[in-house]
Amino acid sequence: MADLKLAEIFALIALNAQRSLELTLAKKAALRCMAAAVILELHLEGELQHPEAQCSLKQDRAGGPQEWIYRKAVIEPLVNGKRELNRELLWWLHQASRLSKRKLVRFERSIADSLKERELLEEIPHLLGCDLYFHSSGVSIKEYRSNLEEYARITEYLRADVLEDGRAAEQSVCLLWLLRESGCMHDLFSRNELEQVTGKMVNLMQSDPLAKVMYPIRIRRGLEAAAKQFLQFKKHTVATQTGSGVNFLFPILERSQAVFIDTEAMLSGPETRLKDVLARLESKGHRVQVLRTGQNPLLKIDNLVYEAIPHAIYGRVPIHGVRLLPKHPV
């Protein structure tokens, strides 16, 4: 079990399944929150409140050698040229979340490289590469995959800490806010659980000093938030006949939300379809676990769960296969 800091924990959640070579809107929102996580990490360690500790920020001595690398990418642009540093957490969070695109990319590389060195993060062919059109065109797309065991440990602990009665740990208090601002909350909690999570956050705002300061803050940009909401809408509509073409109307946004995998035989049975899907996924380096068989199998692909729904694309020649739809907790 790895000994991880707050920013590293959140990075494993936020970067998982994100494109590694492109700065998509979804990843930009995640990176802004990851930069804010660095500030919260320093705040929890007392590096922002005291003048003596702030001196270490200016001299790039905040934390151990592993933390220096990614912390410097966030802190250096904020402290350069300043004789005195602001001690207000609100100021630090706003400044960190407004880093330029170039600085966000630099920060991404620094924390991703740090996690890769410890085999906690890797780059693999993107799930979208299994899609009929990308697979046949030979287009190469890469994505991040967090270490499966570490990802499961992090998410299971967070869910237990938040959903069970009792006082939540400080890291969990911070992670709830980061998940909300990055739009990743639905990846960990079901719709029913979100009501419980909301109640937990309301209680924390009333009783926890850090939550009182942090939870009212909004750092998501309008366009990034709108794109995230559209992708959520697309996940639901693509499963219906009227929504089957939504993926192709907005090619600028990620289409990985509904990957179509063609099967060898037309009108093949469930077992044959599943065999073809598993073969395609495994050939691209994905780790797949079959959670449910039958007409609509449930597959855990890397760290995320998908439902494999039989689907056909009609043109001159019908193409039969399976469409993978993200299956969030219910």
Short mmCIF file of C-alpha atoms in Angstrom, two decimals, residues 141-304:
data_model
loop_
_atom_site.label_atom_id
_atom_site.label_comp_id
_atom_site.label_asym_id
_atom_site.label_seq_id
_atom_site.Cartn_x
_atom_site.Cartn_y
_atom_site.Cartn_z
CA ILE A 141 -4.98 7.59 -28.65
CA LYS A 142 -3.49 7.19 -25.19
CA GLU A 143 -5.10 7.38 -21.76
CA TYR A 144 -4.00 7.22 -18.15
CA ARG A 145 -4.75 4.15 -16.09
CA SER A 146 -4.34 4.32 -12.33
CA ASN A 147 -3.00 1.28 -10.53
CA LEU A 148 -6.08 -0.93 -10.14
CA GLU A 149 -5.39 -2.05 -6.58
CA GLU A 150 -4.50 1.45 -5.36
CA TYR A 151 -7.50 3.01 -7.12
CA ALA A 152 -9.83 0.49 -5.49
CA ARG A 153 -8.26 1.08 -2.07
CA ILE A 154 -8.60 4.86 -2.35
CA THR A 155 -12.18 4.88 -3.58
CA GLU A 156 -13.39 2.21 -1.15
CA TYR A 157 -11.87 4.03 1.82
CA LEU A 158 -13.34 7.37 0.74
CA ARG A 159 -16.80 5.89 0.21
CA ALA A 160 -16.73 4.21 3.61
CA ASP A 161 -15.47 7.34 5.37
CA VAL A 162 -18.14 9.53 3.78
CA LEU A 163 -21.16 7.23 3.84
CA GLU A 164 -20.70 5.83 7.33
CA ASP A 165 -21.72 7.75 10.43
CA GLY A 166 -19.06 9.61 12.33
CA ARG A 167 -16.54 12.35 11.72
CA ALA A 168 -14.86 12.26 8.31
CA ALA A 169 -11.08 12.51 8.03
CA GLU A 170 -9.60 15.83 6.88
CA GLN A 171 -8.47 14.25 3.61
CA SER A 172 -12.01 13.06 2.93
CA VAL A 173 -13.36 16.55 3.65
CA CYS A 174 -10.99 17.92 1.01
CA LEU A 175 -11.64 15.13 -1.48
CA LEU A 176 -15.39 15.71 -1.39
CA TRP A 177 -14.89 19.32 -2.45
CA LEU A 178 -12.37 18.34 -5.13
CA LEU A 179 -14.71 15.68 -6.53
CA ARG A 180 -17.55 18.18 -6.66
CA GLU A 181 -15.51 20.84 -8.42
CA SER A 182 -13.94 18.43 -10.92
CA GLY A 183 -17.25 16.79 -11.80
CA CYS A 184 -16.02 13.35 -10.67
CA MET A 185 -18.56 12.87 -7.88
CA HIS A 186 -20.79 10.63 -10.04
CA ASP A 187 -17.87 8.28 -10.70
CA LEU A 188 -17.75 7.26 -7.03
CA PHE A 189 -21.27 7.70 -5.69
CA SER A 190 -24.68 6.61 -6.96
CA ARG A 191 -27.64 8.94 -7.36
CA ASN A 192 -29.14 7.67 -4.12
CA GLU A 193 -25.83 8.06 -2.30
CA LEU A 194 -25.40 11.61 -3.56
CA GLU A 195 -28.26 12.72 -1.30
CA GLN A 196 -26.37 11.27 1.64
CA VAL A 197 -23.14 12.90 0.46
CA THR A 198 -24.90 16.26 0.17
CA GLY A 199 -26.19 15.91 3.72
CA LYS A 200 -22.69 15.06 4.90
CA MET A 201 -21.26 18.15 3.22
CA VAL A 202 -23.96 20.37 4.75
CA ASN A 203 -23.14 19.02 8.20
CA LEU A 204 -19.42 19.52 7.59
CA MET A 205 -20.02 23.14 6.59
CA GLN A 206 -21.63 23.70 9.95
CA SER A 207 -19.09 21.87 12.09
CA ASP A 208 -15.74 21.66 10.28
CA PRO A 209 -13.61 24.85 10.12
CA LEU A 210 -11.90 23.83 6.87
CA ALA A 211 -15.19 22.93 5.18
CA LYS A 212 -16.66 26.30 6.18
CA VAL A 213 -13.94 28.04 4.19
CA MET A 214 -13.59 25.59 1.32
CA TYR A 215 -17.08 24.37 0.39
CA PRO A 216 -18.53 27.77 -0.68
CA ILE A 217 -15.64 28.20 -3.16
CA ARG A 218 -16.34 27.46 -6.82
CA ILE A 219 -13.36 27.07 -9.14
CA ARG A 220 -14.95 25.36 -12.15
CA ARG A 221 -14.96 27.37 -15.35
CA GLY A 222 -18.24 27.78 -17.21
CA LEU A 223 -17.21 26.08 -20.48
CA GLU A 224 -15.56 23.17 -18.67
CA ALA A 225 -18.63 22.66 -16.49
CA ALA A 226 -20.94 22.82 -19.51
CA ALA A 227 -18.85 20.25 -21.37
CA LYS A 228 -18.94 17.92 -18.38
CA GLN A 229 -22.72 18.28 -18.13
CA PHE A 230 -23.09 17.58 -21.84
CA LEU A 231 -21.08 14.38 -21.52
CA GLN A 232 -23.34 13.30 -18.66
CA PHE A 233 -26.37 14.03 -20.88
CA LYS A 234 -24.80 12.08 -23.73
CA LYS A 235 -24.30 8.99 -21.58
CA HIS A 236 -28.04 8.76 -20.98
CA THR A 237 -29.33 9.71 -24.45
CA VAL A 238 -27.00 7.47 -26.41
CA ALA A 239 -28.72 4.41 -24.94
CA THR A 240 -31.99 5.35 -26.65
CA GLN A 241 -32.87 5.09 -30.32
CA THR A 242 -33.33 8.86 -30.62
CA GLY A 243 -30.00 9.52 -28.98
CA SER A 244 -27.92 6.99 -30.88
CA GLY A 245 -26.45 9.66 -33.13
CA VAL A 246 -25.53 12.19 -30.45
CA ASN A 247 -21.93 10.99 -30.38
CA PHE A 248 -21.39 11.99 -33.97
CA LEU A 249 -23.01 15.43 -33.77
CA PHE A 250 -20.31 16.84 -31.50
CA PRO A 251 -16.97 15.30 -32.56
CA ILE A 252 -15.02 18.04 -30.74
CA LEU A 253 -16.05 16.48 -27.43
CA GLU A 254 -14.89 13.09 -26.24
CA ARG A 255 -16.72 10.16 -27.81
CA SER A 256 -15.33 7.60 -25.43
CA GLN A 257 -18.56 7.70 -23.47
CA ALA A 258 -20.15 5.18 -25.85
CA VAL A 259 -17.63 2.98 -27.65
CA PHE A 260 -19.01 0.76 -30.44
CA ILE A 261 -17.21 -2.58 -30.92
CA ASP A 262 -18.20 -4.54 -33.99
CA THR A 263 -18.51 -8.32 -33.72
CA GLU A 264 -17.44 -10.95 -36.23
CA ALA A 265 -20.82 -12.56 -36.87
CA MET A 266 -24.08 -10.82 -37.73
CA LEU A 267 -26.84 -11.42 -35.15
CA SER A 268 -24.45 -13.44 -33.00
CA GLY A 269 -25.52 -14.81 -29.63
CA PRO A 270 -24.57 -13.27 -26.26
CA GLU A 271 -21.62 -15.62 -25.67
CA THR A 272 -20.10 -15.01 -29.10
CA ARG A 273 -20.58 -11.25 -28.79
CA LEU A 274 -18.91 -11.22 -25.40
CA LYS A 275 -15.99 -13.28 -26.70
CA ASP A 276 -15.42 -10.82 -29.56
CA VAL A 277 -15.62 -7.82 -27.22
CA LEU A 278 -13.16 -9.32 -24.74
CA ALA A 279 -10.75 -10.16 -27.56
CA ARG A 280 -10.81 -6.56 -28.85
CA LEU A 281 -10.35 -5.03 -25.40
CA GLU A 282 -7.54 -7.36 -24.35
CA SER A 283 -5.73 -6.85 -27.66
CA LYS A 284 -5.53 -3.14 -26.78
CA GLY A 285 -4.01 -3.82 -23.37
CA HIS A 286 -7.11 -3.34 -21.22
CA ARG A 287 -7.69 -5.43 -18.11
CA VAL A 288 -11.24 -6.76 -18.19
CA GLN A 289 -13.32 -8.51 -15.55
CA VAL A 290 -16.75 -9.91 -16.43
CA LEU A 291 -19.11 -8.96 -13.62
CA ARG A 292 -22.27 -10.23 -15.30
CA THR A 293 -23.04 -12.32 -18.37
CA GLY A 294 -26.25 -12.53 -20.37
CA GLN A 295 -27.88 -10.33 -23.00
CA ASN A 296 -26.34 -7.13 -21.57
CA PRO A 297 -23.06 -8.12 -19.89
CA LEU A 298 -21.48 -5.94 -17.22
CA LEU A 299 -17.73 -5.45 -17.64
CA LYS A 300 -15.16 -3.83 -15.40
CA ILE A 301 -12.66 -2.38 -17.86
CA ASP A 302 -9.55 -1.20 -16.03
CA ASN A 303 -11.04 0.86 -13.16
CA LEU A 304 -14.48 1.62 -14.59
#
